[in-house]
């Protein structure tokens, strides 16, 4: 089963992602802060990471930076999720080496397809 | 609606209220309790002179006031969803301005994120005017594109040396970067960089395991852009793995040096002042 780690401090956003992805049979893990997210990423076999850029303990950008430096996480797509204005968000995601960007609020119709595409980048 | 001094609440309660106020903010910046506590300590926030607006047991909004000498600084103003469209922000602003008056402060400062028109209107209504635009810049770690080959010497600075240099800067720093903030930082670092051509500059910063923050660069001699870039090059040669955040930089020749060293404009703040 494909495992998705969602690092998101906002409870409502967490629930929304869970509900939207529920019919798609993913194993969803959740962390409410960056430290817990890092810990789960290292202890669980994760296939995709969704990182909110605004986290209460460590900036989302810094989490991405850390994950990109850990060999065990090499090749795992890291997707930035943010409510920042699109131009800023795109530059942030690109500069920090994110593998994709999804802006908030998520589009509940297209979100599952976006996730699927990130999981199979060469065969969307 | 009534106002309660913020020191009647513990930091967990204040943090929860603050995060609720920022749920749908232009640039969401949630904090955990430790982070907000550190923020209040470093920036001299006085909880006795800060307020939480409440109705019954429901928190509606909050505002914090930093105090240094005869100046004060409004920060973390936020209105929770339960307090929206009821004049909560206005009420909190009036209270903080009254506090500053009572303390006989001559200047009241704040920053607003560029593009936050409702907040800007609120501050203008209360007599604040714009003083300058400031950049919040970031630099991810990684190999440096910039190559600086004319560095003659790099000297590590002691904390007391850094504080002396900070106190003698040419340009007025923003509240976040004032010397008082650095006096409150425990593990302050700094390096002085000298170039072959006589250029000289220094950087003060705080290095944690993951991040470089509180980055301030000053050019003592030479071209501001060249020396800034060289100083930052030396900094990131020493700290190759950390993410870097430089807050509230003016858009000047030094900013070009920051950009050459790999920093980019993350978002901007408008600094505002009310003369009392």
CSV table of C-alpha atoms in Angstrom, one decimal:
chain,number,residue,atom,x,y,z
A,1,UNK,CA,0.0,0.0,0.0
A,2,UNK,CA,1.3,3.5,-0.9
A,3,UNK,CA,2.0,5.6,2.2
A,4,UNK,CA,1.6,9.4,2.2
A,5,UNK,CA,3.0,11.5,5.0
A,6,UNK,CA,1.1,14.8,5.5
A,7,UNK,CA,3.0,17.4,7.7
A,8,UNK,CA,0.3,19.9,8.5
A,9,UNK,CA,-0.5,21.8,11.7
A,10,UNK,CA,-4.0,22.9,10.7
A,11,UNK,CA,-6.5,20.3,11.8
A,12,UNK,CA,-9.2,21.3,9.3
A,13,UNK,CA,-6.7,21.0,6.4
A,14,UNK,CA,-5.6,17.6,7.7
A,15,UNK,CA,-9.1,16.3,7.8
A,16,UNK,CA,-9.9,17.6,4.4
A,17,UNK,CA,-6.9,15.8,2.8
A,18,UNK,CA,-7.9,12.6,4.6
A,19,UNK,CA,-11.4,12.8,3.4
A,20,UNK,CA,-10.5,13.6,-0.2
A,21,UNK,CA,-7.9,10.8,-0.4
A,22,UNK,CA,-10.0,8.2,1.6
A,23,UNK,CA,-11.5,6.5,-1.5
A,24,UNK,CA,-8.1,6.0,-3.0
A,25,UNK,CA,-6.8,3.4,-0.6
A,26,UNK,CA,-3.6,5.2,0.5
A,27,UNK,CA,-2.0,4.7,3.9
A,28,UNK,CA,-2.1,8.2,5.4
A,29,UNK,CA,0.3,9.3,8.1
A,30,UNK,CA,0.0,12.7,9.8
A,31,UNK,CA,2.4,15.0,11.7
A,32,UNK,CA,1.3,18.3,13.2
A,33,UNK,CA,4.8,19.7,13.3
A,34,UNK,CA,8.1,19.5,11.5
A,35,UNK,CA,10.0,17.5,14.1
A,36,UNK,CA,7.3,14.8,14.2
A,37,UNK,CA,7.2,14.8,10.4
A,38,UNK,CA,10.9,14.2,10.2
A,39,UNK,CA,10.7,11.4,12.7
A,40,UNK,CA,7.9,9.7,10.8
A,41,UNK,CA,9.7,10.2,7.5
A,42,UNK,CA,12.7,8.3,8.9
A,43,UNK,CA,10.9,5.6,10.8
A,44,UNK,CA,8.1,4.7,8.3
A,45,UNK,CA,8.4,3.6,4.7
A,46,UNK,CA,7.0,6.7,3.0
A,47,UNK,CA,6.2,7.1,-0.7
A,48,UNK,CA,5.2,10.8,-0.8
A,49,UNK,CA,5.5,13.7,1.6
A,50,UNK,CA,3.1,16.6,1.7
A,51,UNK,CA,4.7,19.5,3.6
A,52,UNK,CA,2.9,22.6,4.7
A,53,UNK,CA,5.3,25.6,4.4
A,54,UNK,CA,4.1,27.2,7.6
A,55,UNK,CA,4.7,24.9,10.5
A,56,UNK,CA,4.7,25.9,14.2
A,57,UNK,CA,8.2,24.6,15.2
A,58,UNK,CA,10.4,24.5,12.1
A,59,UNK,CA,9.7,26.3,8.7
A,60,UNK,CA,8.4,23.9,6.0
A,61,UNK,CA,11.2,25.1,3.8
A,62,UNK,CA,13.8,24.0,6.4
A,63,UNK,CA,12.1,20.6,6.7
A,64,UNK,CA,12.4,20.2,2.9
A,65,UNK,CA,16.1,21.2,3.2
A,66,UNK,CA,16.7,18.5,5.8
A,67,UNK,CA,14.8,15.8,4.0
A,68,UNK,CA,16.8,16.5,0.8
A,69,UNK,CA,20.0,16.0,2.7
A,70,UNK,CA,19.1,12.6,4.0
A,71,UNK,CA,20.1,9.7,1.8
A,72,UNK,CA,17.4,7.4,3.1
A,73,UNK,CA,14.8,9.8,1.7
A,74,UNK,CA,16.4,10.2,-1.6
A,75,UNK,CA,13.9,9.8,-4.5
A,76,UNK,CA,10.8,10.3,-2.3
A,77,UNK,CA,8.7,13.2,-3.8
A,78,UNK,CA,8.3,16.1,-1.5
A,79,UNK,CA,5.4,18.3,-2.3
A,80,UNK,CA,5.0,21.8,-0.8
A,81,UNK,CA,1.4,22.7,0.2
A,82,UNK,CA,1.0,26.4,1.0
A,83,UNK,CA,-1.5,29.3,1.1
A,84,UNK,CA,1.2,31.7,0.0
A,85,UNK,CA,0.5,33.8,-3.1
A,86,UNK,CA,1.2,31.7,-6.2
A,87,UNK,CA,4.3,33.5,-7.4
A,88,UNK,CA,6.0,33.4,-4.0
A,89,UNK,CA,4.9,29.8,-3.5
A,90,UNK,CA,6.3,28.7,-6.9
A,91,UNK,CA,9.7,30.4,-6.3
A,92,UNK,CA,9.9,29.0,-2.8
A,93,UNK,CA,9.1,25.4,-4.0
A,94,UNK,CA,11.6,25.7,-6.9
A,95,UNK,CA,14.4,27.2,-4.8
A,96,UNK,CA,14.0,24.6,-2.1
A,97,UNK,CA,14.0,21.7,-4.5
A,98,UNK,CA,10.4,20.6,-3.9
A,99,UNK,CA,9.2,18.1,-6.4
A,100,UNK,CA,5.9,19.8,-6.7
A,101,UNK,CA,3.5,22.5,-5.3
A,102,UNK,CA,-0.1,22.5,-4.4
A,103,UNK,CA,-1.7,25.7,-3.3
A,104,UNK,CA,-4.3,26.0,-0.5
A,105,UNK,CA,-7.2,25.7,-0.4
A,106,UNK,CA,-6.8,22.4,-2.2
A,107,UNK,CA,-9.1,21.7,-5.1
A,108,UNK,CA,-10.9,18.6,-3.9
A,109,UNK,CA,-11.7,17.5,-7.4
A,110,UNK,CA,-8.2,17.6,-8.8
A,111,UNK,CA,-6.3,16.8,-5.7
A,112,UNK,CA,-6.4,13.0,-6.0
A,113,UNK,CA,-5.1,13.2,-9.6
A,114,UNK,CA,-2.4,15.6,-8.5
A,115,UNK,CA,-1.2,13.1,-5.9
A,116,UNK,CA,-1.4,10.3,-8.4
A,117,UNK,CA,0.8,12.2,-10.8
A,118,UNK,CA,3.4,13.0,-8.2
A,119,UNK,CA,3.5,9.3,-7.2
A,120,UNK,CA,4.1,8.2,-10.9
A,121,UNK,CA,6.0,11.2,-12.4
A,122,UNK,CA,7.0,9.3,-15.5
A,123,UNK,CA,3.6,7.7,-16.1
A,124,UNK,CA,1.0,10.3,-15.1
B,1,UNK,CA,-15.9,42.7,24.6
B,2,UNK,CA,-13.2,43.5,27.2
B,3,UNK,CA,-9.4,43.6,27.3
B,4,UNK,CA,-7.3,41.5,29.6
B,5,UNK,CA,-3.6,42.0,30.1
B,6,UNK,CA,-1.8,39.2,28.3
B,7,UNK,CA,0.2,38.3,31.4
B,8,UNK,CA,-3.1,36.8,32.8
B,9,UNK,CA,-2.6,33.9,30.3
B,10,UNK,CA,0.1,31.4,30.0
B,11,UNK,CA,2.2,31.1,26.8
B,12,UNK,CA,0.3,27.9,25.7
B,13,UNK,CA,-3.0,29.9,25.7
B,14,UNK,CA,-1.5,32.9,24.0
B,15,UNK,CA,0.1,30.7,21.3
B,16,UNK,CA,-3.1,28.9,20.7
B,17,UNK,CA,-5.0,32.2,20.3
B,18,UNK,CA,-2.2,33.6,18.0
B,19,UNK,CA,-2.3,30.5,15.7
B,20,UNK,CA,-6.1,30.7,15.5
B,21,UNK,CA,-5.8,34.3,14.4
B,22,UNK,CA,-3.4,33.4,11.6
B,23,UNK,CA,-5.3,30.4,10.1
B,24,UNK,CA,-6.2,32.3,7.0
B,25,UNK,CA,-3.5,35.0,7.1
B,26,UNK,CA,-1.8,36.2,3.9
B,27,UNK,CA,1.5,34.6,5.0
B,28,UNK,CA,0.6,32.0,7.6
B,29,UNK,CA,3.3,31.9,10.3
B,30,UNK,CA,2.2,29.5,13.0
B,31,UNK,CA,4.3,29.2,16.1
B,32,UNK,CA,4.6,26.7,18.9
B,33,UNK,CA,4.9,27.8,22.5
B,34,UNK,CA,8.7,27.7,22.6
B,35,UNK,CA,9.0,29.7,19.5
B,36,UNK,CA,6.5,32.4,20.7
B,37,UNK,CA,8.2,32.6,24.1
B,38,UNK,CA,11.6,33.1,22.4
B,39,UNK,CA,10.1,35.7,20.1
B,40,UNK,CA,8.7,37.6,23.1
B,41,UNK,CA,12.0,37.4,24.9
B,42,UNK,CA,14.3,38.4,22.1
B,43,UNK,CA,12.1,41.3,21.0
B,44,UNK,CA,11.4,42.6,24.5
B,45,UNK,CA,7.6,42.0,24.4
B,46,UNK,CA,6.0,43.1,27.6
B,47,UNK,CA,3.0,40.9,28.3
B,48,UNK,CA,1.8,43.2,31.1
B,49,UNK,CA,1.3,45.9,28.4
B,50,UNK,CA,0.0,43.4,25.8
B,51,UNK,CA,-3.7,42.5,25.5
B,52,UNK,CA,-6.1,39.7,24.7
B,53,UNK,CA,-9.6,40.7,23.7
B,54,UNK,CA,-12.3,38.4,25.2
B,55,UNK,CA,-16.0,38.0,25.4
B,56,UNK,CA,-16.9,35.7,28.3
B,57,UNK,CA,-14.4,32.9,28.0
B,58,UNK,CA,-13.9,33.3,24.3
B,59,UNK,CA,-10.7,34.9,23.0
B,60,UNK,CA,-11.4,37.3,20.2
B,61,UNK,CA,-8.0,38.8,19.4
B,62,UNK,CA,-4.6,39.7,20.7
B,63,UNK,CA,-1.9,42.3,20.4
B,64,UNK,CA,1.6,42.5,21.8
B,65,UNK,CA,3.7,45.5,22.7
B,66,UNK,CA,7.5,45.5,22.7
B,67,UNK,CA,9.2,48.1,24.8
B,68,UNK,CA,12.7,49.6,24.5
B,69,UNK,CA,13.7,52.9,26.2
B,70,UNK,CA,11.2,55.5,25.0
B,71,UNK,CA,10.0,53.4,22.0
B,72,UNK,CA,7.4,50.7,21.6
B,73,UNK,CA,6.6,48.2,18.9
B,74,UNK,CA,3.3,46.6,18.1
B,75,UNK,CA,3.5,43.0,17.0
B,76,UNK,CA,1.5,39.8,16.6
B,77,UNK,CA,-1.8,41.7,16.2
B,78,UNK,CA,-4.4,39.1,15.3
B,79,UNK,CA,-8.1,38.6,15.3
B,80,UNK,CA,-9.6,35.2,15.8
B,81,UNK,CA,-12.5,34.0,13.6
B,82,UNK,CA,-14.8,34.6,16.6
B,83,UNK,CA,-13.8,38.2,16.8
B,84,UNK,CA,-14.0,39.2,13.2
B,85,UNK,CA,-16.1,42.2,11.9
B,86,UNK,CA,-16.7,43.5,15.4
B,87,UNK,CA,-14.0,46.2,15.6
B,88,UNK,CA,-11.7,43.9,17.6
B,89,UNK,CA,-8.5,45.0,15.8
B,90,UNK,CA,-9.4,48.6,16.3
B,91,UNK,CA,-10.1,48.1,20.0
B,92,UNK,CA,-6.7,46.3,20.5
B,93,UNK,CA,-4.9,49.1,18.6
B,94,UNK,CA,-6.5,51.8,20.7
B,95,UNK,CA,-5.4,50.0,23.9
B,96,UNK,CA,-1.8,49.6,22.8
B,97,UNK,CA,-1.6,53.2,21.7
B,98,UNK,CA,-3.0,54.3,25.0
B,99,UNK,CA,-0.3,52.1,26.8
B,100,UNK,CA,2.4,53.8,24.7
B,101,UNK,CA,1.0,57.2,25.6
B,102,UNK,CA,0.9,56.3,29.3
B,103,UNK,CA,4.5,55.2,29.2
B,104,UNK,CA,5.4,58.5,27.6
B,105,UNK,CA,7.0,56.8,24.6
B,106,UNK,CA,7.8,59.1,21.7
B,107,UNK,CA,7.7,56.5,18.9
B,108,UNK,CA,5.4,53.5,18.2
B,109,UNK,CA,6.6,51.2,15.4
B,110,UNK,CA,5.1,48.2,13.6
B,111,UNK,CA,5.4,46.2,10.4
B,112,UNK,CA,2.7,45.0,8.2
B,113,UNK,CA,3.0,42.4,5.4
B,114,UNK,CA,3.0,44.1,2.0
B,115,UNK,CA,-0.4,43.4,0.5
B,116,UNK,CA,-2.3,43.1,3.7
B,117,UNK,CA,-4.6,46.1,2.8
B,118,UNK,CA,-7.1,45.8,5.7
B,119,UNK,CA,-4.3,45.9,8.3
B,120,UNK,CA,-2.5,48.7,6.5
B,121,UNK,CA,-5.8,50.7,6.5
B,122,UNK,CA,-6.3,50.1,10.2
B,123,UNK,CA,-2.8,51.3,11.0
B,124,UNK,CA,-3.1,54.4,8.8
B,125,UNK,CA,-6.4,55.2,10.5
B,126,UNK,CA,-4.5,55.2,13.8
B,127,UNK,CA,-1.9,57.7,12.6
B,128,UNK,CA,0.9,55.4,11.4
B,129,UNK,CA,2.8,56.3,8.2
B,130,UNK,CA,5.1,54.3,6.1
B,131,UNK,CA,8.9,54.6,6.7
B,132,UNK,CA,10.3,52.0,4.3
B,133,UNK,CA,9.8,48.6,2.7
B,134,UNK,CA,11.7,45.7,4.1
B,135,UNK,CA,12.6,42.3,2.5
B,136,UNK,CA,12.4,38.9,4.2
B,137,UNK,CA,14.9,36.9,2.3
B,138,UNK,CA,15.8,33.2,2.3
B,139,UNK,CA,18.6,31.1,1.0
B,140,UNK,CA,18.4,27.3,0.8
B,141,UNK,CA,21.6,25.4,1.6
B,142,UNK,CA,23.6,23.9,-1.2
B,143,UNK,CA,26.6,24.6,-3.4
B,144,UNK,CA,27.4,28.2,-3.9
B,145,UNK,CA,27.2,29.6,-7.4
B,146,UNK,CA,29.1,32.6,-6.3
B,147,UNK,CA,32.9,32.3,-6.2
B,148,UNK,CA,34.8,34.9,-4.2
B,149,UNK,CA,38.6,34.6,-4.7
B,150,UNK,CA,39.8,37.9,-3.2
B,151,UNK,CA,39.2,37.2,0.5
B,152,UNK,CA,42.3,38.1,2.4
B,153,UNK,CA,41.3,37.2,5.9
B,154,UNK,CA,38.4,35.9,7.9
B,155,UNK,CA,38.3,36.6,11.7
B,156,UNK,CA,35.8,35.0,14.1
B,157,UNK,CA,34.3,37.7,16.3
B,158,UNK,CA,33.5,37.3,20.0
B,159,UNK,CA,30.0,38.1,21.3
B,160,UNK,CA,31.1,41.4,22.9
B,161,UNK,CA,32.9,42.5,19.7
B,162,UNK,CA,29.7,41.7,17.7
B,163,UNK,CA,27.6,43.8,20.0
B,164,UNK,CA,29.9,46.8,19.8
B,165,UNK,CA,29.9,46.5,16.0
B,166,UNK,CA,26.1,46.2,16.0
B,167,UNK,CA,25.8,49.3,18.1
B,168,UNK,CA,27.8,51.4,15.6
B,169,UNK,CA,25.9,50.6,12.4
B,170,UNK,CA,25.4,53.5,10.0
B,171,UNK,CA,21.8,52.8,9.1
B,172,UNK,CA,18.9,52.7,11.5
B,173,UNK,CA,18.0,49.0,12.0
B,174,UNK,CA,14.5,47.8,12.1
B,175,UNK,CA,13.2,46.7,15.6
B,176,UNK,CA,14.0,43.0,14.8
B,177,UNK,CA,17.6,43.8,14.0
B,178,UNK,CA,18.2,46.4,16.7
B,179,UNK,CA,21.2,45.8,19.0
B,180,UNK,CA,18.8,45.1,21.8
B,181,UNK,CA,17.5,42.1,20.0
B,182,UNK,CA,21.1,40.7,19.6
B,183,UNK,CA,21.8,41.4,23.3
B,184,UNK,CA,18.9,39.0,24.0
B,185,UNK,CA,20.3,36.2,21.8
B,186,UNK,CA,22.3,33.6,23.6
B,187,UNK,CA,24.5,32.0,20.9
B,188,UNK,CA,25.4,34.9,18.8
B,189,UNK,CA,28.1,34.4,16.1
B,190,UNK,CA,30.0,36.7,13.8
B,191,UNK,CA,32.8,36.9,11.3
B,192,UNK,CA,34.8,39.8,10.0
B,193,UNK,CA,35.9,39.5,6.3
B,194,UNK,CA,38.7,41.5,4.7
B,195,UNK,CA,39.3,41.6,1.0
B,196,UNK,CA,42.5,42.1,-1.0
B,197,UNK,CA,41.2,45.4,-2.4
B,198,UNK,CA,40.6,46.9,1.1
B,199,UNK,CA,37.0,46.0,1.2
B,200,UNK,CA,35.9,45.0,4.8
B,201,UNK,CA,32.6,43.9,6.3
B,202,UNK,CA,31.1,41.7,9.0
B,203,UNK,CA,28.1,39.5,9.6
B,204,UNK,CA,26.3,38.8,12.8
B,205,UNK,CA,24.0,35.8,13.0
B,206,UNK,CA,22.6,33.0,15.0
B,207,UNK,CA,23.4,29.5,14.0
B,208,UNK,CA,21.3,26.6,15.0
B,209,UNK,CA,21.5,23.0,13.8
B,210,UNK,CA,19.0,23.7,11.0
B,211,UNK,CA,19.0,27.4,10.4
B,212,UNK,CA,21.0,30.6,10.2
B,213,UNK,CA,18.8,33.5,11.5
B,214,UNK,CA,19.2,37.0,12.7
B,215,UNK,CA,21.6,37.7,9.8
B,216,UNK,CA,22.9,41.3,9.7
B,217,UNK,CA,25.7,42.4,7.4
B,218,UNK,CA,27.5,45.7,7.7
B,219,UNK,CA,30.0,47.0,5.2
B,220,UNK,CA,32.8,49.0,6.8
B,221,UNK,CA,34.9,49.7,3.6
B,222,UNK,CA,34.6,49.1,-0.1
B,223,UNK,CA,31.8,48.5,-2.5
B,224,UNK,CA,28.6,47.6,-0.5
B,225,UNK,CA,27.4,44.9,-3.0
B,226,UNK,CA,30.8,43.3,-3.4
B,227,UNK,CA,31.6,43.2,0.3
B,228,UNK,CA,28.2,42.0,1.3
B,229,UNK,CA,28.4,39.1,-1.2
B,230,UNK,CA,31.9,38.2,0.0
B,231,UNK,CA,30.9,38.3,3.6
B,232,UNK,CA,27.9,36.0,2.9
B,233,UNK,CA,30.1,33.7,0.8
B,234,UNK,CA,32.4,33.3,3.8
B,235,UNK,CA,29.4,32.7,6.0
B,236,UNK,CA,27.9,30.0,3.8
B,237,UNK,CA,31.3,28.3,3.4
B,238,UNK,CA,31.3,27.9,7.1
B,239,UNK,CA,27.6,26.8,7.3
B,240,UNK,CA,27.0,24.7,4.2
B,241,UNK,CA,24.1,22.7,5.5
B,242,UNK,CA,21.8,25.3,7.1
B,243,UNK,CA,18.8,27.0,5.7
B,244,UNK,CA,19.2,30.8,6.0
B,245,UNK,CA,16.6,33.5,6.8
B,246,UNK,CA,17.5,37.2,6.8
B,247,UNK,CA,14.7,39.4,8.0
B,248,UNK,CA,13.8,43.0,7.3
B,249,UNK,CA,16.5,44.0,4.8
B,250,UNK,CA,16.2,47.4,3.1
B,251,UNK,CA,16.3,47.3,-0.7
B,252,UNK,CA,19.7,48.9,-1.3
B,253,UNK,CA,23.1,48.0,-2.7
B,254,UNK,CA,23.7,45.5,0.0
B,255,UNK,CA,20.5,43.6,-1.1
B,256,UNK,CA,22.2,43.1,-4.4
B,257,UNK,CA,25.0,41.4,-2.6
B,258,UNK,CA,22.5,39.2,-0.7
B,259,UNK,CA,21.1,38.2,-4.1
B,260,UNK,CA,24.5,37.4,-5.5
B,261,UNK,CA,25.0,35.1,-2.5
B,262,UNK,CA,21.9,33.2,-3.4
B,263,UNK,CA,19.2,34.9,-1.3
B,264,UNK,CA,15.8,35.6,-2.8
B,265,UNK,CA,12.9,37.8,-1.8
B,266,UNK,CA,10.4,35.7,0.1
B,267,UNK,CA,8.0,38.4,1.1
B,268,UNK,CA,8.0,42.0,2.1
B,269,UNK,CA,7.0,44.1,5.1
B,270,UNK,CA,6.1,47.7,5.3
B,271,UNK,CA,7.6,49.4,8.3
B,272,UNK,CA,5.3,52.1,9.9
B,273,UNK,CA,5.8,54.7,12.6
B,274,UNK,CA,3.5,56.8,14.7
B,275,UNK,CA,5.1,59.8,16.4
B,276,UNK,CA,3.6,60.2,19.8
